[in-house]
Coordinates of C-alpha atoms in Angstrom, one line a residue:
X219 CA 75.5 -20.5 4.7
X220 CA 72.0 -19.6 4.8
X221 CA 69.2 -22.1 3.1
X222 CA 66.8 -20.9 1.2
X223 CA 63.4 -22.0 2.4
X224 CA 60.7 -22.9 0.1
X225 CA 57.4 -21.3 0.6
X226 CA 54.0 -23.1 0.1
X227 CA 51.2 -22.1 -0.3
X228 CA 47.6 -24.0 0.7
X229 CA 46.0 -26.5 -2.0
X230 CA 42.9 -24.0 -3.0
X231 CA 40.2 -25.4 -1.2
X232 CA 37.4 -26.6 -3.7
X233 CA 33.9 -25.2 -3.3
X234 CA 31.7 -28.5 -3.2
X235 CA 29.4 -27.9 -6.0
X236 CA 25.4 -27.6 -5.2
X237 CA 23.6 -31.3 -5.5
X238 CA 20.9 -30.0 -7.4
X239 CA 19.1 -26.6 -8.2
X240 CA 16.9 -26.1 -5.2
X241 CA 19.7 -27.0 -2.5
X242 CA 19.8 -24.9 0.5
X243 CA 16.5 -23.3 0.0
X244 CA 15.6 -24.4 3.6
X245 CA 18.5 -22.4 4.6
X246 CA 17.0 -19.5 2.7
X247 CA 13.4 -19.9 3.6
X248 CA 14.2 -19.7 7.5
X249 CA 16.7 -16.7 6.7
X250 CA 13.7 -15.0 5.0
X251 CA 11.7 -15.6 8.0
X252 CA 13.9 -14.3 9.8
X253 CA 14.7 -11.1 8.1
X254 CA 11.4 -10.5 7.9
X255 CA 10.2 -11.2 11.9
X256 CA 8.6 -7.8 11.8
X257 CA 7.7 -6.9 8.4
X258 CA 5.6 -9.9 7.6
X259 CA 3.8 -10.0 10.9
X260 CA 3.0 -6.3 10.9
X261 CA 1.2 -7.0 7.5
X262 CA -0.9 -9.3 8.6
X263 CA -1.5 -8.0 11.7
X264 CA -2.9 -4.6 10.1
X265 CA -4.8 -6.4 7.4
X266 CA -6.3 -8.6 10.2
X267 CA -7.1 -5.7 12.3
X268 CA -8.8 -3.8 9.6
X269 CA -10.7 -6.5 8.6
X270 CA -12.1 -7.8 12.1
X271 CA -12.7 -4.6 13.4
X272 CA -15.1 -3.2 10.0
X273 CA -16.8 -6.5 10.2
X274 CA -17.9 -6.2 14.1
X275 CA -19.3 -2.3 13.4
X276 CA -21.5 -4.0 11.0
X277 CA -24.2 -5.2 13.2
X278 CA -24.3 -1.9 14.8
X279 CA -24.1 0.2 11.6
X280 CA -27.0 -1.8 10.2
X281 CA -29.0 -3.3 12.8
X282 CA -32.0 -4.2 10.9
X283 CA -32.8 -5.6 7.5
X284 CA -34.3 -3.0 6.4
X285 CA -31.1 -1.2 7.2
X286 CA -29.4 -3.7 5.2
X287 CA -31.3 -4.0 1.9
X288 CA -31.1 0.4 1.6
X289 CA -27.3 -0.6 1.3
X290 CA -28.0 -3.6 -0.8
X291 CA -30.2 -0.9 -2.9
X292 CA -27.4 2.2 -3.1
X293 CA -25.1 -0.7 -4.6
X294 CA -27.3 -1.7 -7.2
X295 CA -28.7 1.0 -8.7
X296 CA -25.6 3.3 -8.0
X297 CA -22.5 1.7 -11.4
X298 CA -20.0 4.3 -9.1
X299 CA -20.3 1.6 -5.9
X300 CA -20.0 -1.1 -8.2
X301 CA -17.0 0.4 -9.8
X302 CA -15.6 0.0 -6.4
X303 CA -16.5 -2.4 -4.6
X304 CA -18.1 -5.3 -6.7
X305 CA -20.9 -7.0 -8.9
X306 CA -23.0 -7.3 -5.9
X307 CA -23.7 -10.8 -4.5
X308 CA -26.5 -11.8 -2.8
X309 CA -28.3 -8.1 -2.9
X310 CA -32.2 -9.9 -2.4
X311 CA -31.3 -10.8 1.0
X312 CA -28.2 -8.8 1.8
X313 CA -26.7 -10.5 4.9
X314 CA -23.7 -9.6 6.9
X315 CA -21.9 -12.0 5.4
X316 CA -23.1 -10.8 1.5
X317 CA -22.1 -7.3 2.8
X318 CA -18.1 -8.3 3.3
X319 CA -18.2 -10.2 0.3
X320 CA -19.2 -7.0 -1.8
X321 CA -18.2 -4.1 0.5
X322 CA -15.0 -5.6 1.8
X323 CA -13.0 -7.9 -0.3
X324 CA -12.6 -6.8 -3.6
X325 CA -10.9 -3.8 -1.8
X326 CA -9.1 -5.4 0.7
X327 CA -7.4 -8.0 -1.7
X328 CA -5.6 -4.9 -3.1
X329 CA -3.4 -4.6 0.1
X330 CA -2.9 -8.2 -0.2
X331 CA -1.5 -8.3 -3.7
X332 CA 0.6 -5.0 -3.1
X333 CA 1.8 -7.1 0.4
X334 CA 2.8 -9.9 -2.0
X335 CA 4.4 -7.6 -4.6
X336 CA 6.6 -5.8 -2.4
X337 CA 7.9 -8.8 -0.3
X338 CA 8.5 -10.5 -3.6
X339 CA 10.6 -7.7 -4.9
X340 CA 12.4 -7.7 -2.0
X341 CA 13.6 -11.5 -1.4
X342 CA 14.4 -11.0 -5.7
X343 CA 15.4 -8.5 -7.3
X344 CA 16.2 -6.0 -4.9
X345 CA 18.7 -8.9 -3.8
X346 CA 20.0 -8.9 -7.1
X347 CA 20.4 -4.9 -7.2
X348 CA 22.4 -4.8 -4.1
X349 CA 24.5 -7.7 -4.5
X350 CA 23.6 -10.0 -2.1
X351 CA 22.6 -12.3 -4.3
X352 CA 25.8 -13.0 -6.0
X353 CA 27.5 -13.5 -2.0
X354 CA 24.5 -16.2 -1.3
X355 CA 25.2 -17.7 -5.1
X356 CA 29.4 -17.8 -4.2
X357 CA 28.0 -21.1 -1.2
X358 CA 26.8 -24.2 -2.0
X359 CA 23.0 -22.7 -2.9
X360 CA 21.4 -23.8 -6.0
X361 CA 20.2 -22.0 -9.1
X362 CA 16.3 -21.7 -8.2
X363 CA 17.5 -21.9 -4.3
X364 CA 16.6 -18.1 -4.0
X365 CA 13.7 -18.1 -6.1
X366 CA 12.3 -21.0 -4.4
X367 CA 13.1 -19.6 -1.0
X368 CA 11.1 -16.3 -2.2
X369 CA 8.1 -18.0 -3.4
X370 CA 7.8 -20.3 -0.3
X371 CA 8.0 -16.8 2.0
X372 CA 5.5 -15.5 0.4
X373 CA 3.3 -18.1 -0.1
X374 CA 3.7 -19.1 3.8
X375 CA 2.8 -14.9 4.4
X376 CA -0.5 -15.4 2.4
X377 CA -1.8 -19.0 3.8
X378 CA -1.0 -17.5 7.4
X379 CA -3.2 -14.6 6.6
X380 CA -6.1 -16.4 4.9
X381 CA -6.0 -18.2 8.1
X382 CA -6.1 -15.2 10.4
X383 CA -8.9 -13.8 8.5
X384 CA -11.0 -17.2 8.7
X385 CA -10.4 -17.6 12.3
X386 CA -11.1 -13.7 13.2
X387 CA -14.2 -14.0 10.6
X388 CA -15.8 -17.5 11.9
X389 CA -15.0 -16.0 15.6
X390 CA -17.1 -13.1 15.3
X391 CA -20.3 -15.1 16.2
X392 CA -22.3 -12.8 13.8
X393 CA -25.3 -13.6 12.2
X394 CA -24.5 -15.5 8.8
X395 CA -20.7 -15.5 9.1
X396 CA -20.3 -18.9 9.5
X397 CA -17.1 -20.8 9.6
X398 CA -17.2 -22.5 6.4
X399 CA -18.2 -18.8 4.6
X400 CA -15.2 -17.5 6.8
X401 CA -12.7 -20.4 5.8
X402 CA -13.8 -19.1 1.9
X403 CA -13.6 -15.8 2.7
X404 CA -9.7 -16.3 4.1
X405 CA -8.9 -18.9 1.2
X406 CA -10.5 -15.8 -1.5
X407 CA -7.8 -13.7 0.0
X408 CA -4.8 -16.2 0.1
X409 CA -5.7 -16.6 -3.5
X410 CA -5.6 -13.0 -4.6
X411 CA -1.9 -13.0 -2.8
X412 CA -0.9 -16.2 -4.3
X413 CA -1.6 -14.9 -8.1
X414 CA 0.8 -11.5 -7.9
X415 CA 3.5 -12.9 -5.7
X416 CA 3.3 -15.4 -9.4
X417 CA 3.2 -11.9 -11.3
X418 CA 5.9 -10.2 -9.4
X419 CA 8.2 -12.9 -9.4
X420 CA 8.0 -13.0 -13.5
X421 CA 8.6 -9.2 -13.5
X422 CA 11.5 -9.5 -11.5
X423 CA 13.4 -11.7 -13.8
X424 CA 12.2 -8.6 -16.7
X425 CA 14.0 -5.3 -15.3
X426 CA 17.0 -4.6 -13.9
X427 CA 15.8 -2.6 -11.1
X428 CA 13.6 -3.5 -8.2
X429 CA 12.0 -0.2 -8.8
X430 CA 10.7 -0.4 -11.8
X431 CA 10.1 -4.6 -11.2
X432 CA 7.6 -3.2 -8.3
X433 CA 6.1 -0.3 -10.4
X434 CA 5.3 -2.7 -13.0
X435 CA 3.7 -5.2 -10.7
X436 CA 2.4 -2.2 -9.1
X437 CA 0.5 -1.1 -11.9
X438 CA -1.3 -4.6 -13.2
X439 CA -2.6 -4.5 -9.7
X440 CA -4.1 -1.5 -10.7
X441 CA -4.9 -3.1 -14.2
X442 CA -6.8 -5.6 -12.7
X443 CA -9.0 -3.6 -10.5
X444 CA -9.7 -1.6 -13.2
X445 CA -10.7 -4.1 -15.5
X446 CA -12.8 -5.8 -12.4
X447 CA -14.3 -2.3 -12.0
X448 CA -15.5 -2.0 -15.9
X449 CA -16.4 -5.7 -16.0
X450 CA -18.9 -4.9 -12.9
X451 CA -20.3 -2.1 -14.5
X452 CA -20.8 -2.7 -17.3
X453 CA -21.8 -6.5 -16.6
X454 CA -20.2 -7.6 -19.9
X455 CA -18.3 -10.8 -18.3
X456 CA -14.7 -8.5 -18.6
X457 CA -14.1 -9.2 -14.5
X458 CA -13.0 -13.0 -15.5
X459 CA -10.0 -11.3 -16.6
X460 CA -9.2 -10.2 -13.5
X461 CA -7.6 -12.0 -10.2
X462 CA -9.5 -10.1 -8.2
X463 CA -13.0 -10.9 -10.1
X464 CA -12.2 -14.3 -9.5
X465 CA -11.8 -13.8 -5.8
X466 CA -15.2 -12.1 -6.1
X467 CA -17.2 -14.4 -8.3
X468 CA -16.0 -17.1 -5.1
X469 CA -19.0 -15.1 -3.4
X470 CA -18.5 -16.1 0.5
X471 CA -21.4 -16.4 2.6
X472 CA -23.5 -16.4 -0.3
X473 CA -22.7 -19.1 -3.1
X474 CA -19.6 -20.7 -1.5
X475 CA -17.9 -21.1 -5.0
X476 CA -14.4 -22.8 -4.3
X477 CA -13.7 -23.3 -8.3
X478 CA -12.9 -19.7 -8.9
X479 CA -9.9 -20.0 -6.4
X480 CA -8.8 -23.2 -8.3
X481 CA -8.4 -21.4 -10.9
X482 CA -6.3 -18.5 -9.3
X483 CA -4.0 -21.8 -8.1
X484 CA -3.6 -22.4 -11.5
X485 CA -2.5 -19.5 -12.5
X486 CA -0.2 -18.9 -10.2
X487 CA 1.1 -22.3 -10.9
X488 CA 1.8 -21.4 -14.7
X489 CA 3.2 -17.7 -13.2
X490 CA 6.0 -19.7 -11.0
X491 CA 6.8 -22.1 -13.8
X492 CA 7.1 -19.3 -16.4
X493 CA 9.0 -17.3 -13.7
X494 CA 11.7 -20.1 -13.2
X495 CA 12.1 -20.6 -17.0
X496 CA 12.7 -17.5 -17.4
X497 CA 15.7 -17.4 -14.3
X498 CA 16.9 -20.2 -15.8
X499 CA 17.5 -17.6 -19.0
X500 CA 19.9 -15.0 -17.6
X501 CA 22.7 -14.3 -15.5
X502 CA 22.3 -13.3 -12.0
X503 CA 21.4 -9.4 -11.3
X504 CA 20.8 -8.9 -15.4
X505 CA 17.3 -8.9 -16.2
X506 CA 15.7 -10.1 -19.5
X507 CA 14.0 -6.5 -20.9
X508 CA 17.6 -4.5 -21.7
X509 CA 17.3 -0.6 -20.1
X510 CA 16.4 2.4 -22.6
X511 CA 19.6 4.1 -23.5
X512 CA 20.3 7.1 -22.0
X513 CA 21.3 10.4 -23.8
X514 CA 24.9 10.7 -24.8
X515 CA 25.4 13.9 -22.0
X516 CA 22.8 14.8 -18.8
X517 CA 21.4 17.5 -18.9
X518 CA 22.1 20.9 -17.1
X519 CA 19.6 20.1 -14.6
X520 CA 20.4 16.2 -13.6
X521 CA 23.6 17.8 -12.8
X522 CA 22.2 19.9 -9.6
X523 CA 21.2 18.1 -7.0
X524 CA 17.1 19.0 -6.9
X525 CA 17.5 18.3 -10.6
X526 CA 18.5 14.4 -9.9
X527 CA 16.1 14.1 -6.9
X528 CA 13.2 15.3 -9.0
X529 CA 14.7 12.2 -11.5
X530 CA 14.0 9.5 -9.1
X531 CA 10.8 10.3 -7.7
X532 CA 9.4 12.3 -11.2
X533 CA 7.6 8.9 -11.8
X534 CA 5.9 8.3 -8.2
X535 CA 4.5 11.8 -8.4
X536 CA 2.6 12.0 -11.6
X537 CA 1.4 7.9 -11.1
X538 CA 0.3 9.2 -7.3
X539 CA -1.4 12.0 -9.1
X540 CA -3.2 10.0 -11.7
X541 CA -4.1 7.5 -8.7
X542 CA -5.5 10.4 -6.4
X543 CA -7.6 11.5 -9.1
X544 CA -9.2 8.7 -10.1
X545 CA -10.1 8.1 -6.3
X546 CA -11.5 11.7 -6.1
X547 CA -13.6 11.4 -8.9
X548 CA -15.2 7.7 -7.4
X549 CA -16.0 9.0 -4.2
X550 CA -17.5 12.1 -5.4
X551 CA -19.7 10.8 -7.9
X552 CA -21.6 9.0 -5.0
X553 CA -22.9 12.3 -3.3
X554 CA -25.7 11.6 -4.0
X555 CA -26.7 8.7 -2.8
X556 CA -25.6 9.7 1.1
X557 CA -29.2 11.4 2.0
X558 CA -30.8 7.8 2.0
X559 CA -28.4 7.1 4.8
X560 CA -30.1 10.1 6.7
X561 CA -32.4 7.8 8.8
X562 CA -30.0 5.9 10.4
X563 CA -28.8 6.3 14.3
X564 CA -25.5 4.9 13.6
X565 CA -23.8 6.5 10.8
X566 CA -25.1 9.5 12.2
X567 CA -23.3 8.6 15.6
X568 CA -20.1 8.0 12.9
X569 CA -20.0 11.3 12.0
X570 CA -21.9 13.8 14.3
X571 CA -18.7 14.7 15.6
X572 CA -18.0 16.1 12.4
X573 CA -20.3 18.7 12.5
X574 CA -22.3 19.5 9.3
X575 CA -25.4 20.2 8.3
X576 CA -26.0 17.3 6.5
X577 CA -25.2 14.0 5.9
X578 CA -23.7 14.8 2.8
X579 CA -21.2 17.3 3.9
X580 CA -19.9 15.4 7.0
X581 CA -19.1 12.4 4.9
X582 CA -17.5 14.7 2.4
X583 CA -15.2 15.6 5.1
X584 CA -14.4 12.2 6.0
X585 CA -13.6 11.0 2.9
X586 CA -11.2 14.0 2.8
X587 CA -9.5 13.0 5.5
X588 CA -9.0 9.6 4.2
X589 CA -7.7 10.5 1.1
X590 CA -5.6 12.7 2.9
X591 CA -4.2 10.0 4.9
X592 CA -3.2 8.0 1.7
X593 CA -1.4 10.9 0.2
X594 CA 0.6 11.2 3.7
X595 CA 2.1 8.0 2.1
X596 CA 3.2 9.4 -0.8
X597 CA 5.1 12.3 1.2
X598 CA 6.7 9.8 3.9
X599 CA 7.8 7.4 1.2
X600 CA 9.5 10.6 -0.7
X601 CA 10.7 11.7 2.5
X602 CA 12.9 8.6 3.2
X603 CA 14.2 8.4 -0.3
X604 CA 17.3 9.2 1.1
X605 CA 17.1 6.6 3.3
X606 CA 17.1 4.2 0.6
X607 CA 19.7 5.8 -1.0
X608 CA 21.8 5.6 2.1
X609 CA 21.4 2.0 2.9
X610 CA 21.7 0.8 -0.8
X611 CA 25.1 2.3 -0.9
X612 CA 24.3 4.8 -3.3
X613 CA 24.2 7.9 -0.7
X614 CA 28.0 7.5 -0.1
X615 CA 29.2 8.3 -3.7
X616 CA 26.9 11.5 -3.8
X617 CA 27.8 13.1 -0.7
X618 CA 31.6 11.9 -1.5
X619 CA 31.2 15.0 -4.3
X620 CA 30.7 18.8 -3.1
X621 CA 27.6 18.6 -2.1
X622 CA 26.4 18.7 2.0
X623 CA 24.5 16.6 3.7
X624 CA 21.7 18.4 4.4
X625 CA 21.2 20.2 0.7
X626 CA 20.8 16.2 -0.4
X627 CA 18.2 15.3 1.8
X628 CA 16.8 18.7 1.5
X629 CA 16.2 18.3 -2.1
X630 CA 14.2 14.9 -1.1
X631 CA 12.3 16.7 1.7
X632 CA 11.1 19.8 -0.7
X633 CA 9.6 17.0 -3.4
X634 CA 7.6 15.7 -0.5
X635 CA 6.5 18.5 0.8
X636 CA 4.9 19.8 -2.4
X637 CA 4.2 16.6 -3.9
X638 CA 2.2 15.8 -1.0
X639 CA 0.4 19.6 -1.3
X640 CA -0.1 19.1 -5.0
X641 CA -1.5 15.9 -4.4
X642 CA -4.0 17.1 -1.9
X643 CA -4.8 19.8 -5.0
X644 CA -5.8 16.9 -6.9
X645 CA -7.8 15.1 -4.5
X646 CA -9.6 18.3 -4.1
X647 CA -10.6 18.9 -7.7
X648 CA -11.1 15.4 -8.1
X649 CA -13.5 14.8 -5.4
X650 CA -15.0 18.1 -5.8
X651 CA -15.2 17.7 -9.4
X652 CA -17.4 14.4 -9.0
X653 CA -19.1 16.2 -6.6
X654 CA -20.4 18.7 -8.7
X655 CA -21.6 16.6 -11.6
X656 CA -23.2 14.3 -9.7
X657 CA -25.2 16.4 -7.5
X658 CA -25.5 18.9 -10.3
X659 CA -24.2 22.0 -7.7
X660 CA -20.5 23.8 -8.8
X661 CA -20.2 24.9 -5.7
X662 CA -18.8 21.5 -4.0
X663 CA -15.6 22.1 -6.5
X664 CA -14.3 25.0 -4.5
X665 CA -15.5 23.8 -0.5
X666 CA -14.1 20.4 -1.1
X667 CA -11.0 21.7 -2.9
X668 CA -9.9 23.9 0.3
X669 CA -11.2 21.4 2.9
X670 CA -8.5 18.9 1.1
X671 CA -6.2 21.5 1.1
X672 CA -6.1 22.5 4.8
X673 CA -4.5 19.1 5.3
X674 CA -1.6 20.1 3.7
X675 CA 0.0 21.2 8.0
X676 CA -0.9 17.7 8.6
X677 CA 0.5 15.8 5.9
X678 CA 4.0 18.0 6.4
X679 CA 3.9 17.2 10.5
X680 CA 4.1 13.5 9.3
X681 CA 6.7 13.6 6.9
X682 CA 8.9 15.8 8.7
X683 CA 8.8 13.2 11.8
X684 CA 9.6 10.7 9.5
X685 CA 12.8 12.8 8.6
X686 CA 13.2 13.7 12.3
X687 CA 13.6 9.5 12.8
X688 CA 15.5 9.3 9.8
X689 CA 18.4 11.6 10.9
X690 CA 18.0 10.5 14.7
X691 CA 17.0 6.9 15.4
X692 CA 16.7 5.3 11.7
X693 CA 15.8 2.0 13.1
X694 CA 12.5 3.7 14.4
X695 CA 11.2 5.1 11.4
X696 CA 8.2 1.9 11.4
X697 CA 6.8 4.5 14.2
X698 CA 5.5 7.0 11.5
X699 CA 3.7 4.0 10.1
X700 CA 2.0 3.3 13.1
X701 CA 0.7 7.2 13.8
X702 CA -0.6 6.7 9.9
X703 CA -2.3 3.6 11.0
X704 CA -3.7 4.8 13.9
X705 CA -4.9 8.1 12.3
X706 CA -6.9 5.7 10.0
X707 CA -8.5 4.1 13.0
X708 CA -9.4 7.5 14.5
X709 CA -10.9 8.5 11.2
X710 CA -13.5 5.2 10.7
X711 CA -14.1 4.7 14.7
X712 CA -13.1 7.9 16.4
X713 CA -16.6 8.9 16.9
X714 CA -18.2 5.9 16.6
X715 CA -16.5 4.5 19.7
X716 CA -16.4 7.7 21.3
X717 CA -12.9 7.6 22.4
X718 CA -11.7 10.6 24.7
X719 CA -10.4 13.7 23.5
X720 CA -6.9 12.8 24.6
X721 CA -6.9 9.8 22.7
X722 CA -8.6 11.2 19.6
X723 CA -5.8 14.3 19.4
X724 CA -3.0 11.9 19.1
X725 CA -3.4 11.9 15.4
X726 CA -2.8 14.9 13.9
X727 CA -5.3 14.9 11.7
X728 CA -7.9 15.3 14.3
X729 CA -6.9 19.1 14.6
X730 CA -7.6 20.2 11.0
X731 CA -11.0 21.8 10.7
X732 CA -13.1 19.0 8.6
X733 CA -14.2 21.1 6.2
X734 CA -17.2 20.8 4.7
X735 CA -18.7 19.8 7.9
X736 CA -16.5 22.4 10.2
X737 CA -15.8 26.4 9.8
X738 CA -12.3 27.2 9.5
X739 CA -9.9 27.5 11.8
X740 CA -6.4 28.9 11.0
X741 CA -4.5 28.3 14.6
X742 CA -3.9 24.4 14.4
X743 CA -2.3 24.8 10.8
X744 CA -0.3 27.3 11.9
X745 CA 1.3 24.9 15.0
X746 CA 0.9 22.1 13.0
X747 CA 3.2 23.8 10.3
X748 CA 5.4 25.9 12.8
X749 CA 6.0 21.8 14.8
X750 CA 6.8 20.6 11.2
X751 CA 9.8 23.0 10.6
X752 CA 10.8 22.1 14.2
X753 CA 10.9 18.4 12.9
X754 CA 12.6 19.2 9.6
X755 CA 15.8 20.9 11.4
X756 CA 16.0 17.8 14.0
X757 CA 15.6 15.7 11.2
X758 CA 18.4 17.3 9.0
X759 CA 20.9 18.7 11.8
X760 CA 20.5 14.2 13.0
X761 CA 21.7 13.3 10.2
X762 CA 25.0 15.9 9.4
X763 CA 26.0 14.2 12.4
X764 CA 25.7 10.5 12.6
X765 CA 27.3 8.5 10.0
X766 CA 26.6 7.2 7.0
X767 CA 24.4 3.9 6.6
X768 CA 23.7 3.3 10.2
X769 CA 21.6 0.2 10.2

């Protein structure tokens, strides 16, 4: 006779509820640190490095007073530079320090705030997106835990570089960059960072979508320098309204004003507090502002796979293009104020090797390149699209259909490609167009529109080594950042230092002919193009044959 045997199962084991709302945001905090060991760090380091380094060319670029106040008198009487850069602080006795003040950090603070956005975004939303959030939420973690945690990183990101830019500031030794100017000066751009980490964390809790929660935050960054630009102009008092204006109207090295950053803490105070209401509001990866509806059946062409690609990055291209144009238009309109730069040694050093006949024409061709640079971001971040799509999840349930591998990521590479061409189109008129109205000569529509255009071989040689990382060695895609980087470097110092040729031919954007200033040369875009299809196969033929999501 055989007893039955009575099978028992384990007493459920009772999840230990959270003590109150914030616990374990320690926990978080450090793992954000943690996760971020490189990202955060490479941040500041670049911000630091570009900052430093424009300061310490200052007392060559303008090494007398005289020097100084024909700067100081280009700003004043010129509403483009003020548009730009700022009001114009201290322009009687324009000082080193008055010149970073109004040349410096009304457009450096822009990094900063898009720093704070994106690392927001990321330790938010994007956590709700992918569903981590909701694994961290199934522990003992309170309801603000994650939120707290997000705020604290970033906060910690922007004190950490205020500091960096005091100490590399106040280090300098230069002539009226003191410490307590420089101490401002760092605590003007903790301030700016402080106020849209505040902003980006309310417009996480709005959308759905870490996308659109970043292009949002993305685009009162550009509200606010645009009001700040107006405001400046026009002098009406509008720049109040603005983050930015009140990291301005601190004016470091010149008045010393601390209250205007008390305000930007109070701000971002009110920003947190209306950002954890609002958590507190709705359920975990939902977001307040309910998606449009979609049409009851897609379209012909959402159905192909160009057709969907062309969805998803549709937006990018046409804000890019409005961006680009607007930038063109700046810069070109100051043509002609660059002859009164004609006397000095320095800038002439800057951009002799150029080539040019005039002033005018090799700084033309600079600014091209720079503008060229920025669209190369554009193109790499459309190039790893797929990327995102891969590590998100999303890329397995595409490729799970009938189509290949390398048709998908061909679709992303194409928009890159002429995205990043068409963008260059824009630039072109833009720049050219501003050219020619304020110098009153049409002609500087069609040169400047073909110099911006023969960096279209460069721009495609960056993007297809991006894809060439992305099929091989995905964890070293940050490489392409750095050749970016260091192409910017070559553009502002390359012959100002007078590096060697082997250093200066790294970038590839030292072998396009710099138009204005340069004749024509058609063999480098040729090899630059020819390397770029080279690239393109590695890059696609990589990634048919590794797997899927390798992190």
């Amino acid at each position: 006779m055989t007893a039955a045997t009575e099978t028992r199962s384990a007493p459920p084991v009772a999840r230990p509820p959270a003590s109150n709302v914030l616990t374990g945001t320690g926990a978080l905090l450090r793992f954000n640190l943690r996760r971020d060991r490189i990202r955060i760090p490479a941040w500041l380091g670049v911000i630091t490095a570009i900052q430093v380094a424009g300061t310490s060319s200052y007392p060559d670029l303008y090494p007398t007073q005289a020097d100084r106040q024909t700067q100081a008198t280009i700003m004043a009487d010129n509403p483009a530079m003020r548009a730009m850069t700022g009001p114009g602080y201290g322009l009687d006795d324009y000082t080193f320090g008055a010149m970073m003040t109004n040349e410096y950090l009304g457009i450096m603070v822009v990094i900063v705030a898009l720093m704070s956005v994106f690392l927001m975004v990321r330790h938010t939303r994007t956590e709700e997106e992918t569903g981590r959030a909701e694994l961290v939420r199934a522990s003992v973690v309170g309801r603000y835990a994650q939120l707290t945690a997000a705020m604290a990183t970033v906060a910690l990101a922007n004190v950490t570089l205020g500091t960096l830019i005091a100490v590399g500031m106040g280090g300098l030794g230069i002539e009226t960059i003191d410490w307590s100017g420089s101490l401002m000066f760092g605590a003007a751009y903790a301030s700016v960072g402080l106020v849209f980490a505040g902003i980006a964390a309310v417009v996480a809790q709005l959308s759905e979508y870490a996308r659109a929660a970043s292009g949002l935050a993305g685009a009162l960054i550009g509200v606010a320098y645009a009001v700040r630009a107006v405001g400046d102009t026009a002098d009406n008092g509008l720049s109040w309204l603005s983050p930015i204006g009140w990291a301005q109207a601190s004016a470091p090295y010149v008045y010393d004003r601390w209250w205007p950053l008390g305000l930007a803490l109070v701000v971002t105070g009110v920003l947190v507090a209306v950002a954890f209401a609002l958590s507190g509001r709705r359920d975990i990866a939902a977001g307040l502002r309910a998606g449009r509806g979609g049409a009851a059946a897609a379209s012909g062409l959402l159905g192909t796979p160009q057709g969907f690609a062309w969805r998803l990055q549709r937006a990018s291209v046409l804000w890019w293009s409005f961006a680009m144009l607007l930038s063109g238009l700046a810069y070109g309109s100051a043509v002609d104020v660059m002859e009164e730069y004609a006397d000095n040694e320095v800038i002439q050093q800057m951009v002799e090797g150029l080539g040019g006949a005039t002033l005018t024409e090799s700084w033309l061709s600079m600014i091209i390149a720079l503008l060229a640079i920025v669209c190369t971001v554009f193109a790499i971040i459309a190039a790893l699209r797929p990327r995102r799509e891969e590590t998100s999840g999303r890329a397995e349930a595409v490729l799970a259909t009938a189509v290949s591998r390398t048709r998908w990521v061909a679709t992303h590479v194409l928009i890159a490609l002429a995205g990043g061409a068409g963008l260059l189109l824009v630039v072109g008129l833009g720049l050219g167009g501003g050219a020619a109205i304020a110098s009153g000569d049409g002609d500087y529509v069609w040169t400047v529109l073909a110099a911006a255009l023969a960096y279209a071989p460069a721009l495609w040689f960056t993007a297809s080594l991006a894809v060439a990382l992305f099929g091989l060695a995905p964890r070293a895609i940050g490489l392409v950042w750095v050749l970016l980087g260091y192409a910017v470097f070559i553009v502002y110092f390359g012959g100002l230092l007078d590096l060697p040729n082997g250093l200066l031919d790294l970038s590839p954007y030292t072998h396009i002919p710099r138009m204005p200033a340069s004749d024509f040369a058609a063999l480098p875009l040729i090899m630059l193009t020819v390397i770029a299809s080279g690239l393109l196969a590695i890059g696609l033929v990589g990634f048919r044959r590794r797997s899927i999501d390798a992190v």
